GROMACS .gro file of N, CA, C and O in nm:
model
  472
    1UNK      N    1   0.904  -0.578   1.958
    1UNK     CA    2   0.821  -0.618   1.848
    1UNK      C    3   0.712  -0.711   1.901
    1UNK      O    4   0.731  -0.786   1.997
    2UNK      N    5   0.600  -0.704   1.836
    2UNK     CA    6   0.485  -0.784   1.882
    2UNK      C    7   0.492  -0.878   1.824
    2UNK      O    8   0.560  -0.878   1.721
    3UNK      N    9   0.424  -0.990   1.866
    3UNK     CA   10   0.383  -1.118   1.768
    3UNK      C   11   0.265  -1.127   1.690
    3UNK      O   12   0.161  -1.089   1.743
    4UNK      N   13   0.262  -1.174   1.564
    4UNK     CA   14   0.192  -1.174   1.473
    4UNK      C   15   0.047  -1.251   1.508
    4UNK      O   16   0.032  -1.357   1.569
    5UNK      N   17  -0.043  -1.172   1.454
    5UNK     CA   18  -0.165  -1.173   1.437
    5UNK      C   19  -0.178  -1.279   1.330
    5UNK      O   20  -0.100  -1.319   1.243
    6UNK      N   21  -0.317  -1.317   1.369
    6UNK     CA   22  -0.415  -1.403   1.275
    6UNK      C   23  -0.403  -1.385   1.122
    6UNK      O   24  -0.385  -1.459   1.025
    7UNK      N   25  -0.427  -1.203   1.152
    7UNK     CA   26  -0.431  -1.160   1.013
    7UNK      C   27  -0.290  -1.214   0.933
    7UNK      O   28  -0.272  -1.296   0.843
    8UNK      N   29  -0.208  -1.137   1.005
    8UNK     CA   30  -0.029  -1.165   0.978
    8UNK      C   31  -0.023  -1.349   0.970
    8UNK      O   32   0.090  -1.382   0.935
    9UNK      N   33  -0.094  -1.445   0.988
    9UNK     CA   34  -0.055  -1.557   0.897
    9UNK      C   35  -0.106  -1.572   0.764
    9UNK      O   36  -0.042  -1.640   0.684
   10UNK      N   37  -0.214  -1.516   0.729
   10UNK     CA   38  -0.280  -1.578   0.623
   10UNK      C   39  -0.183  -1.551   0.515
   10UNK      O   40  -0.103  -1.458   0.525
   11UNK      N   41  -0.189  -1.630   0.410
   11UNK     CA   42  -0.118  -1.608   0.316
   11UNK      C   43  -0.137  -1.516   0.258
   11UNK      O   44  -0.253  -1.486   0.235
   12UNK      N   45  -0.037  -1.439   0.214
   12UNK     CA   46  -0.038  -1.328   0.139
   12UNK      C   47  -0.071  -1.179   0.150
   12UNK      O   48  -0.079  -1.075   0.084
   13UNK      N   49  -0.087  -1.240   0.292
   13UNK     CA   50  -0.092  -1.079   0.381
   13UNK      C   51   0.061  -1.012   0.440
   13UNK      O   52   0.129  -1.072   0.522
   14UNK      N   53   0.094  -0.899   0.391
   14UNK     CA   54   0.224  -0.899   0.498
   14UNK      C   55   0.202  -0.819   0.621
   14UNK      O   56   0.108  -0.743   0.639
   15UNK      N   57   0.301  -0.846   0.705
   15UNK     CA   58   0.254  -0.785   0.861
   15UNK      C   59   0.286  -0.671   0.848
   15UNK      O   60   0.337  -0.591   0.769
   16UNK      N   61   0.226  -0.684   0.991
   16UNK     CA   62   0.278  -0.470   1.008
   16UNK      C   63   0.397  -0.493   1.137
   16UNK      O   64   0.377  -0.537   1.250
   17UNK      N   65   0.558  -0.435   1.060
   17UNK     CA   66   0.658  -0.500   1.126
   17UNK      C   67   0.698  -0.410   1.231
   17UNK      O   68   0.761  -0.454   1.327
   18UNK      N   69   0.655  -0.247   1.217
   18UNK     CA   70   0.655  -0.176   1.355
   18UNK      C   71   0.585  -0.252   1.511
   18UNK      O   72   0.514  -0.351   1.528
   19UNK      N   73   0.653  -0.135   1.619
   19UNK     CA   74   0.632  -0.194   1.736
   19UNK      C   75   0.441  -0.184   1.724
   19UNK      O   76   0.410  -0.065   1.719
   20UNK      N   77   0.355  -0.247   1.721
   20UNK     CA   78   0.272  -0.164   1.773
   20UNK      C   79   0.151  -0.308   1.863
   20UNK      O   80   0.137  -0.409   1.794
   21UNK      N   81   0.082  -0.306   1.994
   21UNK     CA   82   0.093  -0.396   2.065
   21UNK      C   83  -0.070  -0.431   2.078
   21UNK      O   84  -0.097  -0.535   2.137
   22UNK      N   85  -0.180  -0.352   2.026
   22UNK     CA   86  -0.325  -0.280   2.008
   22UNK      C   87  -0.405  -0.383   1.870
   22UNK      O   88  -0.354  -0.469   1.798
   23UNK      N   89  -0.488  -0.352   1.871
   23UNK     CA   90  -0.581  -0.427   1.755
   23UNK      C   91  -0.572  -0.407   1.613
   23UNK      O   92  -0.592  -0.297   1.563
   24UNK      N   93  -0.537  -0.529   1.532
   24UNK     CA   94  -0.507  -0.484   1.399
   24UNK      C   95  -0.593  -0.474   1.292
   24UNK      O   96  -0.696  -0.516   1.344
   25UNK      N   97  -0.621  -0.448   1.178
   25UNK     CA   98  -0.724  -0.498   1.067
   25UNK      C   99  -0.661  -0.517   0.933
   25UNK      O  100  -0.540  -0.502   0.912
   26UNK      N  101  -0.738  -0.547   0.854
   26UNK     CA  102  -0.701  -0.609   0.711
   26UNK      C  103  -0.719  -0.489   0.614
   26UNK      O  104  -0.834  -0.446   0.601
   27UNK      N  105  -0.590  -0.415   0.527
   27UNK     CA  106  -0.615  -0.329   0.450
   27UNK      C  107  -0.599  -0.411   0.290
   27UNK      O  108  -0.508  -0.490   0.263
   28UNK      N  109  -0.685  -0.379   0.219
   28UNK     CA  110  -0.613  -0.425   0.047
   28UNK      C  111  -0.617  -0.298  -0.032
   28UNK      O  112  -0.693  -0.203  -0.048
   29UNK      N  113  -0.527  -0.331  -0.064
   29UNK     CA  114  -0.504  -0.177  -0.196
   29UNK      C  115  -0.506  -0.232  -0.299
   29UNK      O  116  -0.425  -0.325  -0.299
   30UNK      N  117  -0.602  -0.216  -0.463
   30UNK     CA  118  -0.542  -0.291  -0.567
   30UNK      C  119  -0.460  -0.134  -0.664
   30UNK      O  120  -0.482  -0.014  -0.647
   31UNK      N  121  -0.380  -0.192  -0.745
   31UNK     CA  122  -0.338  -0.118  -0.811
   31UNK      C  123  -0.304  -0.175  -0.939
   31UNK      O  124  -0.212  -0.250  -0.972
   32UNK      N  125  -0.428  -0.106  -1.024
   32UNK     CA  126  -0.425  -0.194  -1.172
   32UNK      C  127  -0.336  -0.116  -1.255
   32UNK      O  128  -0.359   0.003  -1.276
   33UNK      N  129  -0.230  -0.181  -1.306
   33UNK     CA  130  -0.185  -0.108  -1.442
   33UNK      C  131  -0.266   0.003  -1.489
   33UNK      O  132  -0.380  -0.023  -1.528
   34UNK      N  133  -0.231   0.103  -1.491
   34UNK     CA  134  -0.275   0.190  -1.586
   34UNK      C  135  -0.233   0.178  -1.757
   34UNK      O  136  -0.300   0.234  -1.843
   35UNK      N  137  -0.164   0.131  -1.774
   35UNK     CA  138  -0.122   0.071  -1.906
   35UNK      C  139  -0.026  -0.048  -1.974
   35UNK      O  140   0.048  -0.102  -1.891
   36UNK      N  141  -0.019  -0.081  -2.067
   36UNK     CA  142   0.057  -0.191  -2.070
   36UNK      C  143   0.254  -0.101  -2.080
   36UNK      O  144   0.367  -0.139  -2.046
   37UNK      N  145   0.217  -0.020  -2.122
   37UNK     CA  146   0.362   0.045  -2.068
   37UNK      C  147   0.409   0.063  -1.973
   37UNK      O  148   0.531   0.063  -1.957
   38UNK      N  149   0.308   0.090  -1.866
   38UNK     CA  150   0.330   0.068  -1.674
   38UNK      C  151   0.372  -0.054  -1.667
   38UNK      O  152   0.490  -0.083  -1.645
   39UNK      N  153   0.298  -0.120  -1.683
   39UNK     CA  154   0.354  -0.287  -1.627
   39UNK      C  155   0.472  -0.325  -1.715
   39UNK      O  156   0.534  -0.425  -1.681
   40UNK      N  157   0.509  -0.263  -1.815
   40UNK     CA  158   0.667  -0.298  -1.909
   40UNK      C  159   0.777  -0.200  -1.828
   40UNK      O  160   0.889  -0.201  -1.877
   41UNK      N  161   0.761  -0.129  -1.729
   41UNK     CA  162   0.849   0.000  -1.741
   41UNK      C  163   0.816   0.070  -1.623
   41UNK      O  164   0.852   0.187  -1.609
   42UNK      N  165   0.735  -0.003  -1.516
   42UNK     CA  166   0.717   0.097  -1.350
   42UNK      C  167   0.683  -0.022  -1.283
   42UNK      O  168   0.617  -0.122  -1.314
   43UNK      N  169   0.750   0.017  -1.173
   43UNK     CA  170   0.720  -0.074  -1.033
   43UNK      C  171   0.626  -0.011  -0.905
   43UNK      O  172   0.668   0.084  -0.839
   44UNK      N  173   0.536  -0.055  -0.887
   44UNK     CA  174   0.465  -0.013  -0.766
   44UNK      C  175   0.540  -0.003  -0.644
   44UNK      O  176   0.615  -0.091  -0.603
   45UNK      N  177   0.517   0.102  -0.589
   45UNK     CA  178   0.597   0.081  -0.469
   45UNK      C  179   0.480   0.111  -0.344
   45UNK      O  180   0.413   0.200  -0.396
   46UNK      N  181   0.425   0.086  -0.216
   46UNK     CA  182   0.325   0.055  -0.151
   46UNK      C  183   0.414   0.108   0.000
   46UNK      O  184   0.506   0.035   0.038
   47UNK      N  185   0.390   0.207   0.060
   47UNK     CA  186   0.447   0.264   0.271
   47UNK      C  187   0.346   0.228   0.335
   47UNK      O  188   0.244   0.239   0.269
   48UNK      N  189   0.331   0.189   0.442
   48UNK     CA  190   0.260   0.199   0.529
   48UNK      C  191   0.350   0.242   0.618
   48UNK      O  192   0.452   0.181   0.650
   49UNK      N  193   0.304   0.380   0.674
   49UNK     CA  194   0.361   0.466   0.812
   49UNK      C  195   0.550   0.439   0.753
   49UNK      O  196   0.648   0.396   0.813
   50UNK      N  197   0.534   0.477   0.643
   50UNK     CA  198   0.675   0.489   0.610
   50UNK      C  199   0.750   0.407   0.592
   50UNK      O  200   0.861   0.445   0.555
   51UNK      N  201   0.738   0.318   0.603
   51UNK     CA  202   0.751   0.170   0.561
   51UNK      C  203   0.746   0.146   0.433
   51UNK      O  204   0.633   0.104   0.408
   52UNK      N  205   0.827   0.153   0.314
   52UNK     CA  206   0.839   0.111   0.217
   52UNK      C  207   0.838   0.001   0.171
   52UNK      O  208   0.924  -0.064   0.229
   53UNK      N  209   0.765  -0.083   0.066
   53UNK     CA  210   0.744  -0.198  -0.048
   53UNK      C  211   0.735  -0.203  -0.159
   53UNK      O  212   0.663  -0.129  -0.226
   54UNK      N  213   0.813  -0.300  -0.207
   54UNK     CA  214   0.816  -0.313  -0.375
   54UNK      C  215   0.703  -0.403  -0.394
   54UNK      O  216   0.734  -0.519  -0.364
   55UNK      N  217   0.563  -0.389  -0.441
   55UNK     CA  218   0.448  -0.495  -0.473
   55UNK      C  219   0.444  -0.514  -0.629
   55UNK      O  220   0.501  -0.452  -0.719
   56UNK      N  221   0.341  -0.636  -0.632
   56UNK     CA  222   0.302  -0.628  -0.754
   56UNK      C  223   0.190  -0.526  -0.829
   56UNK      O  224   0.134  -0.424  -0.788
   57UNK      N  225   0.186  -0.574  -0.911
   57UNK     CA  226   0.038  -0.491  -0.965
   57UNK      C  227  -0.135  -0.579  -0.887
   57UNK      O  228  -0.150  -0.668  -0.804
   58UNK      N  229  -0.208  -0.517  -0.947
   58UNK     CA  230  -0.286  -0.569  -0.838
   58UNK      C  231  -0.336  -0.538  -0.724
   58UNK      O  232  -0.337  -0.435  -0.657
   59UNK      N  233  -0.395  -0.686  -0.704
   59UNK     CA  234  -0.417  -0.635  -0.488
   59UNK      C  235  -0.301  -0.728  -0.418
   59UNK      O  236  -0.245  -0.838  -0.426
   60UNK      N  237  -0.304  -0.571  -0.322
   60UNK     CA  238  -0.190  -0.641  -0.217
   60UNK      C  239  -0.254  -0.608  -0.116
   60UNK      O  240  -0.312  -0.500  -0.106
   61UNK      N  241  -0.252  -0.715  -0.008
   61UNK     CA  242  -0.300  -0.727   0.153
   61UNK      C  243  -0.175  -0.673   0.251
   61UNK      O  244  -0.057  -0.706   0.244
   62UNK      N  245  -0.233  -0.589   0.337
   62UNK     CA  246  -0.136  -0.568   0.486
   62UNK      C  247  -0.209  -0.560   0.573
   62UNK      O  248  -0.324  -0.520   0.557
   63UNK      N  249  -0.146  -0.605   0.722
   63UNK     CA  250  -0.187  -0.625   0.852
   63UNK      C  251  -0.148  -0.476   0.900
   63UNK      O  252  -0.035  -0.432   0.882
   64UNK      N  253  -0.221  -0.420   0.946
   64UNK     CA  254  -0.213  -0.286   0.980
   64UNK      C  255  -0.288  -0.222   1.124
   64UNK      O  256  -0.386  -0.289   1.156
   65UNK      N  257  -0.263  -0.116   1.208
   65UNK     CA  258  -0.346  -0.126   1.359
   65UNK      C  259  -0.458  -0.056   1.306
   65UNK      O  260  -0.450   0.030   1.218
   66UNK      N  261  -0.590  -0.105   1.377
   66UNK     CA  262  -0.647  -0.052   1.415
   66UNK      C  263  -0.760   0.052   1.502
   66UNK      O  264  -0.875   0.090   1.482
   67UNK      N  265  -0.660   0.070   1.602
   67UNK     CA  266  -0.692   0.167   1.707
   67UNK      C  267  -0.547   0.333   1.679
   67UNK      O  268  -0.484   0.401   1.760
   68UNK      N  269  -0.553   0.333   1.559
   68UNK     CA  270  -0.489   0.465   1.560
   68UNK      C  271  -0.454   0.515   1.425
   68UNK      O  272  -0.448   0.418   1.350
   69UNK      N  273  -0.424   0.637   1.355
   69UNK     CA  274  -0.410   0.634   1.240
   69UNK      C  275  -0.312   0.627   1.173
   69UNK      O  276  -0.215   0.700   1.194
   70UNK      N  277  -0.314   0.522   1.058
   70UNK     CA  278  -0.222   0.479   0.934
   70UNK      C  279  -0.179   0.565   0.863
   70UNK      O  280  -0.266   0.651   0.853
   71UNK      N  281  -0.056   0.602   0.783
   71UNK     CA  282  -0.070   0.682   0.661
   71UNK      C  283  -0.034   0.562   0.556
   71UNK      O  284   0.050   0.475   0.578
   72UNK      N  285  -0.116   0.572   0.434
   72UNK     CA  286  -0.034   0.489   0.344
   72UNK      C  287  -0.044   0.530   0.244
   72UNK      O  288  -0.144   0.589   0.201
   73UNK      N  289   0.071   0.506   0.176
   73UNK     CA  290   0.086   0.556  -0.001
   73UNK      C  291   0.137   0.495  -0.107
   73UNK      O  292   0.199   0.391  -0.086
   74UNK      N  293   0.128   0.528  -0.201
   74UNK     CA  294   0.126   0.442  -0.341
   74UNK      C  295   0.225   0.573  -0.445
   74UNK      O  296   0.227   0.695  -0.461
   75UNK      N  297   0.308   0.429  -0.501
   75UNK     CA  298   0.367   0.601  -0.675
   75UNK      C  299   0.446   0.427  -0.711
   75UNK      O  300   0.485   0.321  -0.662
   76UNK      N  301   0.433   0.486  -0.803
   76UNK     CA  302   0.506   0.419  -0.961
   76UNK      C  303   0.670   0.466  -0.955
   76UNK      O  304   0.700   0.581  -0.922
   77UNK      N  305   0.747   0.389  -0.983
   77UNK     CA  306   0.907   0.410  -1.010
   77UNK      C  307   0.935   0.388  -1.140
   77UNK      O  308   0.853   0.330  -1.212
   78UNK      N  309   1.091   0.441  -1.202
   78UNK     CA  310   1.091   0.361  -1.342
   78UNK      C  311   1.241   0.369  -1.325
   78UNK      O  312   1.296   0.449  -1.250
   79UNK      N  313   1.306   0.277  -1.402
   79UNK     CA  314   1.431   0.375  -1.426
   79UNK      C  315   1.441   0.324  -1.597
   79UNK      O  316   1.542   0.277  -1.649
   80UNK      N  317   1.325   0.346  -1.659
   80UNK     CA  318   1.342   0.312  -1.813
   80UNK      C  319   1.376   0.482  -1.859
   80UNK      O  320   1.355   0.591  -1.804
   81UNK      N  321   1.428   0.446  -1.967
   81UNK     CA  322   1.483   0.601  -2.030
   81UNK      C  323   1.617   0.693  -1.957
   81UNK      O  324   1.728   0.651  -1.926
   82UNK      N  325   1.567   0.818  -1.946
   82UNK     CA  326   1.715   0.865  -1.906
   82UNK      C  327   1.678   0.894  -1.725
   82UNK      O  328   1.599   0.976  -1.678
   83UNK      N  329   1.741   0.821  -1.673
   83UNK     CA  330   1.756   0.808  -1.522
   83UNK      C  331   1.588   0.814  -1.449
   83UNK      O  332   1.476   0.833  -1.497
   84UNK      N  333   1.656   0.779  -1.273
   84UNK     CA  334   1.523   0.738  -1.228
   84UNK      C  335   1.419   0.890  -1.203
   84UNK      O  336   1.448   1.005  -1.173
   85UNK      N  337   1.313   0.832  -1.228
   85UNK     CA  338   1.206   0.894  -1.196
   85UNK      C  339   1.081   0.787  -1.154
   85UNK      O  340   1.045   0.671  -1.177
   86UNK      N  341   1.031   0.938  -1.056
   86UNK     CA  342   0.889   0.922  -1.001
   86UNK      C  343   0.759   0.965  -1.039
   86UNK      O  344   0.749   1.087  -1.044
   87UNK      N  345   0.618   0.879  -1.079
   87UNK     CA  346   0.524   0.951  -1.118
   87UNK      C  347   0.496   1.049  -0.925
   87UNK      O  348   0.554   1.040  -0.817
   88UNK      N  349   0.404   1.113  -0.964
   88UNK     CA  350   0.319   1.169  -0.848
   88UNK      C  351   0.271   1.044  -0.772
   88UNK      O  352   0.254   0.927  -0.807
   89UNK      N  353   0.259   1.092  -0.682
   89UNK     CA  354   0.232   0.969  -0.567
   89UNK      C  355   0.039   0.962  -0.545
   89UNK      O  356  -0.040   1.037  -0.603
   90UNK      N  357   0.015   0.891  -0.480
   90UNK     CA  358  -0.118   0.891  -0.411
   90UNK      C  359  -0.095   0.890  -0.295
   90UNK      O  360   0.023   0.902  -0.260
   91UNK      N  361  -0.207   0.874  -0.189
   91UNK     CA  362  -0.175   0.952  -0.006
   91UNK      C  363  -0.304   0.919   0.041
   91UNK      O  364  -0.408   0.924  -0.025
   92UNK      N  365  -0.290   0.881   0.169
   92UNK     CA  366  -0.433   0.896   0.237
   92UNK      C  367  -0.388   0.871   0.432
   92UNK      O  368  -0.282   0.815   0.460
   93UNK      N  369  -0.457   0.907   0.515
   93UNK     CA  370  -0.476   0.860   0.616
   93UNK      C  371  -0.557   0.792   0.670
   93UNK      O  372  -0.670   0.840   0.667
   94UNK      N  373  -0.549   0.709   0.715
   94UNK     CA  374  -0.683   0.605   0.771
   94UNK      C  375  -0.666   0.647   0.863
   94UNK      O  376  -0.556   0.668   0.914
   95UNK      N  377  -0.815   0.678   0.926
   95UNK     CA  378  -0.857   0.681   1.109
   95UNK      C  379  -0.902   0.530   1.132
   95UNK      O  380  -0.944   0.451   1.047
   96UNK      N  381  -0.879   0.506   1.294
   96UNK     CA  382  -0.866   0.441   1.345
   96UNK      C  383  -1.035   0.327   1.320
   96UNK      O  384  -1.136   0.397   1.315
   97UNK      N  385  -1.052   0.223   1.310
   97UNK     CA  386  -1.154   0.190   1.252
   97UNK      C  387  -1.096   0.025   1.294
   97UNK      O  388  -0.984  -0.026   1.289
   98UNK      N  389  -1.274  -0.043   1.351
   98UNK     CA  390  -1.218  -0.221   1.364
   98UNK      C  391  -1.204  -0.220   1.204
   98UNK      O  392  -1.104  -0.183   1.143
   99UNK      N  393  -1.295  -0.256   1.162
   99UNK     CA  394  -1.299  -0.313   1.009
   99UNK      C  395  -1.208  -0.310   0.881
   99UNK      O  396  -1.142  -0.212   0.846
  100UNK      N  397  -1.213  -0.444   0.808
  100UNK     CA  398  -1.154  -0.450   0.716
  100UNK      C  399  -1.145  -0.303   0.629
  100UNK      O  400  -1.240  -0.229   0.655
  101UNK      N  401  -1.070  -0.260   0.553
  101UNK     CA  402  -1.065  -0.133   0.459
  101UNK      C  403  -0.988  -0.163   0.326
  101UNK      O  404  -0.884  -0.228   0.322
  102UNK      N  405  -1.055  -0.106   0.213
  102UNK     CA  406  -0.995  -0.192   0.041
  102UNK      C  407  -1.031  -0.037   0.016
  102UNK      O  408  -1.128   0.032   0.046
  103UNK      N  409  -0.902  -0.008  -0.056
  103UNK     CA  410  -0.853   0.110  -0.146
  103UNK      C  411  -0.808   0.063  -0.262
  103UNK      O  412  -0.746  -0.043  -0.267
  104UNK      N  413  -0.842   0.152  -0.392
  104UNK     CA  414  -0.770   0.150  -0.507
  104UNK      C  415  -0.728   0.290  -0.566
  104UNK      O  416  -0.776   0.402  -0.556
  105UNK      N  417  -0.606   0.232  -0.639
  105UNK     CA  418  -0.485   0.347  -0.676
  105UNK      C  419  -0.625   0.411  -0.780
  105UNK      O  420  -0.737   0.360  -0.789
  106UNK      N  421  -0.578   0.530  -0.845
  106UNK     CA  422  -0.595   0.577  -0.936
  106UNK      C  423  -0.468   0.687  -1.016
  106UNK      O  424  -0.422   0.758  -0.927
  107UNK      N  425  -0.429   0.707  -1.098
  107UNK     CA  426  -0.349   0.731  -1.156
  107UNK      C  427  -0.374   0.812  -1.297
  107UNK      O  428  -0.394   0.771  -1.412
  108UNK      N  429  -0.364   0.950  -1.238
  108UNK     CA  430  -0.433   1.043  -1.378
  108UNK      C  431  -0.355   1.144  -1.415
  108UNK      O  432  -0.361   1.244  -1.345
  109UNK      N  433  -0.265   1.145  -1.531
  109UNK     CA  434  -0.126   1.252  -1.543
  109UNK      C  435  -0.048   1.319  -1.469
  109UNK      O  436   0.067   1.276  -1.457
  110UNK      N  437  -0.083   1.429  -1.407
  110UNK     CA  438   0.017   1.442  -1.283
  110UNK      C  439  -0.034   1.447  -1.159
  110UNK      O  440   0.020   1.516  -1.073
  111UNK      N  441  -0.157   1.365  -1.130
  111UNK     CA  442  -0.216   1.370  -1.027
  111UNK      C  443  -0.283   1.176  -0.961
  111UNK      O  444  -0.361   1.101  -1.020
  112UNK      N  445  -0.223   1.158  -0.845
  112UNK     CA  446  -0.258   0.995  -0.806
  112UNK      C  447  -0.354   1.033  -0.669
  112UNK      O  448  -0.343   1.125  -0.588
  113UNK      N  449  -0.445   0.931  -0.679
  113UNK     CA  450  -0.503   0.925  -0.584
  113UNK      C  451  -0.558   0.775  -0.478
  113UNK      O  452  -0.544   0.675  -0.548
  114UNK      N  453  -0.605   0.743  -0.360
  114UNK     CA  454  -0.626   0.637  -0.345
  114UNK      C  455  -0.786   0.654  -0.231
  114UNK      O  456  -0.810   0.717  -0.128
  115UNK      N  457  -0.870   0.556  -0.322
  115UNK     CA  458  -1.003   0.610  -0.244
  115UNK      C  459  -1.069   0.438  -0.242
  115UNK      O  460  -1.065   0.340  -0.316
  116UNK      N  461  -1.127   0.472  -0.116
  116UNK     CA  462  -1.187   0.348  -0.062
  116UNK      C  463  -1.294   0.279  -0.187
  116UNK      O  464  -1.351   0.331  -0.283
  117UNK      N  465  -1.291   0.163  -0.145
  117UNK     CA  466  -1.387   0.077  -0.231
  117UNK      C  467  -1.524   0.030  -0.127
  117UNK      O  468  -1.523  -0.004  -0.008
  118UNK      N  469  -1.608   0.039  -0.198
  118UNK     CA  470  -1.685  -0.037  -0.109
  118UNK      C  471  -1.816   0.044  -0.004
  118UNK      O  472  -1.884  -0.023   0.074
   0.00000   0.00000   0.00000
C-alpha cells in the first residue's frame, strides 16, 4: 500500500485505498436527490475500480490515479417496501488525465447516467 497523498489529507476527501504508487487527482461526483422520496428511502452507493461506498447525497470527493484508467459508478439502494432492490446504475471510465475531474449523477426512470461538469 502507498502512502497518502496531499489530496488524501484534505478533509473530506477519501483515499484511493488500492495498491497504486503513480500520480493521483481529485475526482467529485455530486449526486442530488432526485426526490424527496430518494432521500426518505435510497442510499447512494459510489465504486471506484470496484471499490464500494455508502455516501451521502451530494458531493463526495475521492483521491483517485491519475496516470491510468478509473472506472467509477453510482446506483441508489433501498430496502423500503418488499425486499432489496436496485435502481439502474450510472458508469463511466475516466482516461488517464493530471487534472481535477467533477461528475454529476443523473437519474432518469430506468436509465442513470454520470457526465462531467465543467
Amino acid at each position: 500500500m502507498t502512502e497518502p497523498t496531499d489530496l488524501a489529507k484534505l478533509p473530506g476527501v477519501i483515499p484511493y485505498v488500492d495498491n497504486h504508487d503513480g500520480p493521483r487527482r481529485l475526482l467529485t461526483i455530486d449526486v442530488p436527490p432526485v426526490s424527496m422520496n430518494a432521500v426518505r428511502h435510497y442510499l447512494p452507493f459510489t465504486s471506484i475500480d470496484g471499490r464500494q461506498y455508502v455516501v451521502s447525497w451530494g458531493s463526495i470527493s475521492f483521491e483517485i490515479p491519475a496516470d491510468r484508467n478509473v472506472h467509477v459508478s453510482v446506483h441508489l439502494q433501498t430496502n423500503y417496501g418488499a425486499g432489496l432492490t436496485s435502481t439502474p446504475y450510472a458508469s463511466i471510465v475516466l482516461a488517464p488525465h493530471p487534472s481535477p475531474v467533477r461528475l454529476a449523477t443523473r437519474f432518469t426512470g430506468a436509465e442513470g447516467s454520470l457526465l462531467p461538469v465543467g
